[in-house]
Amino acid sequence: MKKWAAAFSVTLICVAASPAAEGFIRQVESEPKETYYAFHTALRNLDMEKVRARWLPKESIADDEKAITNTILQMHQVVPPEVEVLNQRISGQNAFLKVMGYYPNGGKSEGTVYLVRTIDRWRVRDQEWGFIQLPPPPPKPKGEGIIEGIVTLPPVQDTGDLYLFAVMVNELYPTAYIRIPKDQIAWKTVPYQIPALPKGRYWVTAYWDTALPYMDPEKNDFSVYTGDYAGEFLTSVTVGEGEIRNRIDFACNRNLKGREEENFGTVYAFVDLGIGPGEGGKPLFVLSVRNTGDKPVRNVSLNCRINGKDLSYIASSPGPLILPQKIQEFDITSCYESYIFFLEKVWTEESLSRENLNFEIVSKDNGAQLTKTLTVK
């Protein structure tokens, strides 16, 4: 999550820690990992004073209280709910932590934290988080349906294994896949057959994996786009019980080798916004987004307005890519938490509701919009 856009219109003055608190910090946080655990707890609780005591903001915002407040709220969006420091390396006045983040849905994300030793304590300078790795899905029942056709590869000198996936509509993981080894690919037109499919409606996708890092479908990590060339059948394919669907032909020629931004799309639509029970009985807000283009979507950048108040959010890494024609859910509870934070600390004189929330969500990438009113009970 490297692109943030501050949309708040208020300034919050954060008070420095008291001398007694500072002595306590020095006593219990003699190691970088202790500082980070305390920083993470304060960030999750939006305890601004304790965050400021353990954080070293960049020089560009160090004297701007509005920017500091916005940055802390944005960091709150990024950090996983639970973290574990796996190891730490100290080099002079610098320290580096390898951290594992844990999410309520069972996902994990690897992170790196950079700390700097100031005159009297360690402070967090920066942190980066990788893609969320979701747990393996439960095994799907086998069927007798078959999808078959021909995949056309690009006219290049590359070679590698070819993967074909059949993914049931509105699911992230494939129901079935096959691998065609590179030594069995003699021509640029490659016949394939995906068997053992239960009845249902499928998207059919191909990845031609010609260079490192190689794909490992056995890890069930299909949220990470690792093929070098990709392609998909443009419409869904409905398979009846024991039915053979043939002539599902398409090209696998979209070059992903450079991993550059042009390999990813920004074409998506907002499907719905729902509310449910979250951690500790608090409300959980989930935004459903559909990729309506033909390229995977890596970033979902949006403005969230609640009861007329502008907030800012970007769903990027960490988080699964949205593959073409797929629906992915994003937890945007942090927007609500930011709204409540300002309601209690800044907008105290305004008659803004805590229960009746009018959400206005607008994409920064395209014209997608969603308006919905939800009630927090």
Short mmCIF file of N, CA and C in Angstrom, two decimals, residues 87-208:
data_model
loop_
_atom_site.label_atom_id
_atom_site.label_comp_id
_atom_site.label_asym_id
_atom_site.label_seq_id
_atom_site.Cartn_x
_atom_site.Cartn_y
_atom_site.Cartn_z
N ASN A 87 12.10 -12.51 13.70
CA ASN A 87 13.50 -12.30 14.06
C ASN A 87 13.83 -10.82 13.91
N GLN A 88 14.92 -10.42 14.52
CA GLN A 88 15.36 -9.03 14.42
C GLN A 88 16.86 -9.00 14.17
N ARG A 89 17.29 -7.98 13.43
CA ARG A 89 18.71 -7.77 13.15
C ARG A 89 19.04 -6.33 13.49
N ILE A 90 20.03 -6.14 14.35
CA ILE A 90 20.44 -4.81 14.77
C ILE A 90 21.81 -4.50 14.18
N SER A 91 21.91 -3.34 13.53
CA SER A 91 23.17 -2.89 12.95
C SER A 91 23.39 -1.44 13.36
N GLY A 92 24.18 -1.26 14.42
CA GLY A 92 24.41 0.10 14.90
C GLY A 92 23.14 0.73 15.41
N GLN A 93 22.75 1.85 14.79
CA GLN A 93 21.55 2.57 15.19
C GLN A 93 20.32 2.17 14.39
N ASN A 94 20.45 1.13 13.57
CA ASN A 94 19.34 0.67 12.74
C ASN A 94 18.94 -0.76 13.15
N ALA A 95 17.69 -1.08 12.96
CA ALA A 95 17.20 -2.42 13.24
C ALA A 95 16.18 -2.83 12.19
N PHE A 96 16.15 -4.12 11.87
CA PHE A 96 15.25 -4.66 10.87
C PHE A 96 14.53 -5.86 11.47
N LEU A 97 13.22 -5.88 11.38
CA LEU A 97 12.41 -6.96 11.90
C LEU A 97 11.73 -7.71 10.76
N LYS A 98 11.73 -9.03 10.82
CA LYS A 98 10.88 -9.83 9.96
C LYS A 98 9.64 -10.19 10.77
N VAL A 99 8.49 -9.85 10.22
CA VAL A 99 7.24 -9.94 10.98
C VAL A 99 6.21 -10.73 10.18
N MET A 100 5.40 -11.51 10.89
CA MET A 100 4.28 -12.21 10.27
C MET A 100 2.98 -11.59 10.78
N GLY A 101 2.09 -11.23 9.85
CA GLY A 101 0.80 -10.68 10.21
C GLY A 101 -0.30 -11.71 10.02
N TYR A 102 -1.29 -11.69 10.90
CA TYR A 102 -2.38 -12.66 10.88
C TYR A 102 -3.72 -11.94 10.75
N TYR A 103 -4.63 -12.51 9.93
CA TYR A 103 -5.93 -11.90 9.66
C TYR A 103 -7.04 -12.83 10.12
N PRO A 104 -8.23 -12.27 10.42
CA PRO A 104 -9.33 -13.10 10.93
C PRO A 104 -9.76 -14.22 9.98
N ASN A 105 -9.58 -14.02 8.67
CA ASN A 105 -9.99 -15.06 7.71
C ASN A 105 -8.97 -16.18 7.56
N GLY A 106 -7.93 -16.18 8.41
CA GLY A 106 -6.91 -17.21 8.34
C GLY A 106 -5.74 -16.86 7.45
N GLY A 107 -5.79 -15.69 6.80
CA GLY A 107 -4.70 -15.28 5.92
C GLY A 107 -3.48 -14.84 6.72
N LYS A 108 -2.33 -14.88 6.04
CA LYS A 108 -1.06 -14.44 6.61
C LYS A 108 -0.37 -13.49 5.64
N SER A 109 0.45 -12.61 6.18
CA SER A 109 1.20 -11.68 5.36
C SER A 109 2.55 -11.44 6.00
N GLU A 110 3.62 -11.54 5.19
CA GLU A 110 4.97 -11.29 5.70
C GLU A 110 5.28 -9.80 5.60
N GLY A 111 5.91 -9.27 6.66
CA GLY A 111 6.24 -7.86 6.69
C GLY A 111 7.68 -7.61 7.10
N THR A 112 8.16 -6.42 6.77
CA THR A 112 9.47 -5.96 7.18
C THR A 112 9.31 -4.61 7.87
N VAL A 113 9.92 -4.47 9.04
CA VAL A 113 9.83 -3.24 9.81
C VAL A 113 11.23 -2.68 9.99
N TYR A 114 11.38 -1.40 9.76
CA TYR A 114 12.66 -0.70 9.88
C TYR A 114 12.57 0.27 11.05
N LEU A 115 13.48 0.15 12.02
CA LEU A 115 13.50 1.02 13.20
C LEU A 115 14.83 1.76 13.29
N VAL A 116 14.80 2.90 13.93
CA VAL A 116 15.98 3.74 14.12
C VAL A 116 16.13 4.04 15.61
N ARG A 117 17.37 3.97 16.10
CA ARG A 117 17.64 4.30 17.49
C ARG A 117 17.90 5.80 17.60
N THR A 118 17.05 6.48 18.35
CA THR A 118 17.27 7.91 18.59
C THR A 118 18.06 8.06 19.90
N ILE A 119 18.07 9.22 20.49
CA ILE A 119 18.90 9.47 21.66
C ILE A 119 18.58 8.50 22.79
N ASP A 120 17.30 8.23 23.02
CA ASP A 120 16.94 7.44 24.19
C ASP A 120 16.09 6.21 23.92
N ARG A 121 15.70 5.96 22.65
CA ARG A 121 14.82 4.82 22.41
C ARG A 121 14.81 4.44 20.94
N TRP A 122 14.25 3.26 20.67
CA TRP A 122 13.99 2.84 19.30
C TRP A 122 12.68 3.45 18.84
N ARG A 123 12.62 3.79 17.56
CA ARG A 123 11.38 4.29 16.95
C ARG A 123 11.17 3.59 15.60
N VAL A 124 9.89 3.35 15.28
CA VAL A 124 9.53 2.75 14.00
C VAL A 124 9.64 3.81 12.91
N ARG A 125 10.40 3.50 11.86
CA ARG A 125 10.56 4.44 10.75
C ARG A 125 9.69 4.06 9.56
N ASP A 126 9.58 2.78 9.28
CA ASP A 126 8.81 2.36 8.10
C ASP A 126 8.44 0.89 8.27
N GLN A 127 7.39 0.47 7.54
CA GLN A 127 7.00 -0.94 7.50
C GLN A 127 6.36 -1.25 6.17
N GLU A 128 6.64 -2.44 5.67
CA GLU A 128 6.09 -2.90 4.39
C GLU A 128 5.49 -4.28 4.59
N TRP A 129 4.34 -4.50 3.93
CA TRP A 129 3.65 -5.78 4.05
C TRP A 129 3.42 -6.37 2.67
N GLY A 130 3.59 -7.68 2.55
CA GLY A 130 3.40 -8.37 1.28
C GLY A 130 1.95 -8.79 1.10
N PHE A 131 1.70 -9.53 0.03
CA PHE A 131 0.36 -9.99 -0.28
C PHE A 131 -0.13 -10.95 0.81
N ILE A 132 -1.43 -10.91 1.05
CA ILE A 132 -2.03 -11.86 1.98
C ILE A 132 -2.06 -13.25 1.34
N GLN A 133 -1.54 -14.23 2.06
CA GLN A 133 -1.60 -15.62 1.62
C GLN A 133 -2.75 -16.29 2.35
N LEU A 134 -3.77 -16.65 1.61
CA LEU A 134 -4.97 -17.23 2.21
C LEU A 134 -4.77 -18.72 2.47
N PRO A 135 -5.48 -19.28 3.45
CA PRO A 135 -5.34 -20.71 3.73
C PRO A 135 -5.91 -21.54 2.58
N PRO A 136 -5.44 -22.78 2.44
CA PRO A 136 -5.96 -23.63 1.36
C PRO A 136 -7.46 -23.82 1.49
N PRO A 137 -8.18 -23.81 0.38
CA PRO A 137 -9.63 -24.03 0.44
C PRO A 137 -9.94 -25.49 0.72
N PRO A 138 -11.12 -25.80 1.23
CA PRO A 138 -11.49 -27.20 1.42
C PRO A 138 -11.58 -27.91 0.08
N PRO A 139 -11.27 -29.20 0.03
CA PRO A 139 -11.32 -29.93 -1.24
C PRO A 139 -12.73 -29.91 -1.84
N LYS A 140 -12.79 -29.74 -3.14
CA LYS A 140 -14.08 -29.69 -3.82
C LYS A 140 -14.46 -31.09 -4.32
N PRO A 141 -15.75 -31.37 -4.38
CA PRO A 141 -16.17 -32.68 -4.88
C PRO A 141 -15.83 -32.83 -6.36
N LYS A 142 -15.45 -34.02 -6.73
CA LYS A 142 -15.13 -34.30 -8.13
C LYS A 142 -16.42 -34.51 -8.92
N GLY A 143 -16.33 -34.22 -10.21
CA GLY A 143 -17.46 -34.46 -11.09
C GLY A 143 -16.99 -35.20 -12.34
N GLU A 144 -17.84 -35.24 -13.34
CA GLU A 144 -17.50 -35.94 -14.58
C GLU A 144 -17.56 -35.00 -15.78
N GLY A 145 -17.68 -33.70 -15.52
CA GLY A 145 -17.69 -32.74 -16.61
C GLY A 145 -16.28 -32.48 -17.15
N ILE A 146 -16.23 -32.01 -18.40
CA ILE A 146 -14.94 -31.78 -19.07
C ILE A 146 -15.02 -30.48 -19.85
N ILE A 147 -13.96 -29.68 -19.76
CA ILE A 147 -13.77 -28.52 -20.63
C ILE A 147 -12.52 -28.77 -21.45
N GLU A 148 -12.62 -28.60 -22.76
CA GLU A 148 -11.46 -28.83 -23.61
C GLU A 148 -11.43 -27.84 -24.76
N GLY A 149 -10.24 -27.65 -25.30
CA GLY A 149 -10.08 -26.71 -26.39
C GLY A 149 -8.63 -26.58 -26.79
N ILE A 150 -8.28 -25.44 -27.39
CA ILE A 150 -6.92 -25.17 -27.86
C ILE A 150 -6.47 -23.82 -27.35
N VAL A 151 -5.25 -23.76 -26.80
CA VAL A 151 -4.64 -22.52 -26.35
C VAL A 151 -3.54 -22.15 -27.35
N THR A 152 -3.56 -20.91 -27.82
CA THR A 152 -2.56 -20.42 -28.75
C THR A 152 -1.53 -19.58 -27.99
N LEU A 153 -0.26 -19.96 -28.10
CA LEU A 153 0.82 -19.28 -27.40
C LEU A 153 1.45 -18.23 -28.31
N PRO A 154 2.11 -17.22 -27.76
CA PRO A 154 2.72 -16.17 -28.58
C PRO A 154 3.94 -16.69 -29.34
N PRO A 155 4.28 -16.07 -30.47
CA PRO A 155 5.42 -16.52 -31.29
C PRO A 155 6.75 -15.99 -30.73
N VAL A 156 7.19 -16.56 -29.61
CA VAL A 156 8.45 -16.15 -28.99
C VAL A 156 9.31 -17.38 -28.77
N GLN A 157 10.58 -17.14 -28.38
CA GLN A 157 11.51 -18.24 -28.16
C GLN A 157 11.37 -18.85 -26.77
N ASP A 158 10.56 -18.25 -25.92
CA ASP A 158 10.42 -18.75 -24.55
C ASP A 158 9.80 -20.14 -24.54
N THR A 159 10.04 -20.84 -23.45
CA THR A 159 9.39 -22.13 -23.24
C THR A 159 9.17 -22.33 -21.76
N GLY A 160 8.22 -23.15 -21.43
CA GLY A 160 7.90 -23.39 -20.02
C GLY A 160 6.62 -24.17 -19.91
N ASP A 161 6.24 -24.52 -18.68
CA ASP A 161 5.02 -25.28 -18.45
C ASP A 161 3.79 -24.39 -18.67
N LEU A 162 2.73 -25.00 -19.15
CA LEU A 162 1.47 -24.31 -19.40
C LEU A 162 0.43 -24.82 -18.41
N TYR A 163 -0.26 -23.89 -17.74
CA TYR A 163 -1.28 -24.25 -16.76
C TYR A 163 -2.65 -23.79 -17.25
N LEU A 164 -3.65 -24.66 -17.09
CA LEU A 164 -5.04 -24.33 -17.41
C LEU A 164 -5.87 -24.48 -16.14
N PHE A 165 -6.65 -23.43 -15.83
CA PHE A 165 -7.46 -23.43 -14.62
C PHE A 165 -8.94 -23.28 -14.98
N ALA A 166 -9.78 -24.03 -14.28
CA ALA A 166 -11.23 -23.86 -14.36
C ALA A 166 -11.69 -23.37 -12.99
N VAL A 167 -12.15 -22.12 -12.94
CA VAL A 167 -12.53 -21.49 -11.67
C VAL A 167 -14.03 -21.22 -11.70
N MET A 168 -14.75 -21.78 -10.74
CA MET A 168 -16.19 -21.57 -10.70
C MET A 168 -16.50 -20.09 -10.46
N VAL A 169 -17.50 -19.58 -11.13
CA VAL A 169 -17.88 -18.17 -11.03
C VAL A 169 -18.10 -17.78 -9.57
N ASN A 170 -17.55 -16.61 -9.20
CA ASN A 170 -17.65 -16.04 -7.86
C ASN A 170 -16.81 -16.78 -6.82
N GLU A 171 -15.85 -17.59 -7.25
CA GLU A 171 -14.91 -18.21 -6.33
C GLU A 171 -13.50 -17.77 -6.71
N LEU A 172 -12.61 -17.76 -5.71
CA LEU A 172 -11.24 -17.32 -5.95
C LEU A 172 -10.34 -18.46 -6.41
N TYR A 173 -10.50 -19.64 -5.80
CA TYR A 173 -9.61 -20.76 -6.10
C TYR A 173 -10.20 -21.65 -7.19
N PRO A 174 -9.34 -22.26 -7.99
CA PRO A 174 -9.85 -23.11 -9.07
C PRO A 174 -10.46 -24.40 -8.56
N THR A 175 -11.49 -24.85 -9.24
CA THR A 175 -12.07 -26.16 -8.95
C THR A 175 -11.13 -27.25 -9.42
N ALA A 176 -10.47 -27.00 -10.55
CA ALA A 176 -9.52 -27.98 -11.09
C ALA A 176 -8.51 -27.24 -11.97
N TYR A 177 -7.34 -27.86 -12.13
CA TYR A 177 -6.34 -27.31 -13.04
C TYR A 177 -5.51 -28.46 -13.60
N ILE A 178 -4.85 -28.20 -14.71
CA ILE A 178 -3.93 -29.18 -15.29
C ILE A 178 -2.62 -28.46 -15.64
N ARG A 179 -1.53 -29.22 -15.67
CA ARG A 179 -0.23 -28.70 -16.09
C ARG A 179 0.23 -29.48 -17.32
N ILE A 180 0.58 -28.74 -18.36
CA ILE A 180 1.15 -29.34 -19.56
C ILE A 180 2.64 -29.04 -19.56
N PRO A 181 3.51 -30.05 -19.33
CA PRO A 181 4.95 -29.80 -19.24
C PRO A 181 5.51 -29.22 -20.54
N LYS A 182 6.57 -28.44 -20.39
CA LYS A 182 7.14 -27.75 -21.55
C LYS A 182 7.64 -28.73 -22.61
N ASP A 183 8.08 -29.95 -22.19
CA ASP A 183 8.58 -30.90 -23.19
C ASP A 183 7.46 -31.54 -24.00
N GLN A 184 6.20 -31.25 -23.62
CA GLN A 184 5.06 -31.74 -24.39
C GLN A 184 4.46 -30.66 -25.28
N ILE A 185 5.09 -29.47 -25.27
CA ILE A 185 4.59 -28.36 -26.09
C ILE A 185 5.46 -28.27 -27.34
N ALA A 186 4.97 -28.85 -28.42
CA ALA A 186 5.75 -28.88 -29.66
C ALA A 186 5.37 -27.75 -30.60
N TRP A 187 4.16 -27.23 -30.47
CA TRP A 187 3.67 -26.19 -31.36
C TRP A 187 3.10 -25.04 -30.52
N LYS A 188 2.84 -23.95 -31.19
CA LYS A 188 2.26 -22.81 -30.49
C LYS A 188 0.76 -22.95 -30.31
N THR A 189 0.16 -23.98 -30.88
CA THR A 189 -1.24 -24.31 -30.61
C THR A 189 -1.26 -25.58 -29.78
N VAL A 190 -1.78 -25.48 -28.57
CA VAL A 190 -1.68 -26.58 -27.61
C VAL A 190 -3.08 -27.04 -27.20
N PRO A 191 -3.44 -28.29 -27.51
CA PRO A 191 -4.74 -28.80 -27.06
C PRO A 191 -4.71 -29.08 -25.55
N TYR A 192 -5.86 -28.90 -24.90
CA TYR A 192 -5.93 -29.16 -23.46
C TYR A 192 -7.27 -29.79 -23.12
N GLN A 193 -7.34 -30.40 -21.95
CA GLN A 193 -8.58 -30.98 -21.43
C GLN A 193 -8.54 -30.91 -19.90
N ILE A 194 -9.54 -30.24 -19.32
CA ILE A 194 -9.66 -30.15 -17.86
C ILE A 194 -10.79 -31.08 -17.44
N PRO A 195 -10.49 -32.21 -16.81
CA PRO A 195 -11.53 -33.19 -16.47
C PRO A 195 -12.04 -33.04 -15.03
N ALA A 196 -12.92 -33.94 -14.65
CA ALA A 196 -13.41 -34.12 -13.27
C ALA A 196 -14.08 -32.88 -12.72
N LEU A 197 -14.87 -32.19 -13.56
CA LEU A 197 -15.54 -30.96 -13.12
C LEU A 197 -16.98 -31.25 -12.69
N PRO A 198 -17.37 -30.81 -11.49
CA PRO A 198 -18.80 -30.88 -11.14
C PRO A 198 -19.58 -29.86 -11.95
N LYS A 199 -20.88 -30.04 -12.03
CA LYS A 199 -21.67 -29.11 -12.83
C LYS A 199 -21.57 -27.71 -12.22
N GLY A 200 -21.59 -26.71 -13.11
CA GLY A 200 -21.46 -25.34 -12.65
C GLY A 200 -21.02 -24.43 -13.78
N ARG A 201 -20.80 -23.15 -13.45
CA ARG A 201 -20.39 -22.16 -14.44
C ARG A 201 -18.96 -21.73 -14.12
N TYR A 202 -18.06 -21.74 -15.13
CA TYR A 202 -16.63 -21.59 -14.91
C TYR A 202 -16.03 -20.47 -15.77
N TRP A 203 -14.97 -19.86 -15.22
CA TRP A 203 -14.04 -19.07 -16.01
C TRP A 203 -12.84 -19.97 -16.31
N VAL A 204 -12.35 -19.92 -17.55
CA VAL A 204 -11.20 -20.73 -17.94
C VAL A 204 -10.03 -19.81 -18.22
N THR A 205 -8.91 -20.05 -17.53
CA THR A 205 -7.75 -19.18 -17.60
C THR A 205 -6.50 -20.01 -17.86
N ALA A 206 -5.54 -19.42 -18.58
CA ALA A 206 -4.26 -20.08 -18.85
C ALA A 206 -3.10 -19.19 -18.43
N TYR A 207 -2.07 -19.80 -17.85
CA TYR A 207 -0.80 -19.13 -17.56
C TYR A 207 0.31 -19.95 -18.22
N TRP A 208 1.15 -19.28 -18.98
CA TRP A 208 2.34 -19.92 -19.53
C TRP A 208 3.52 -19.42 -18.72
#
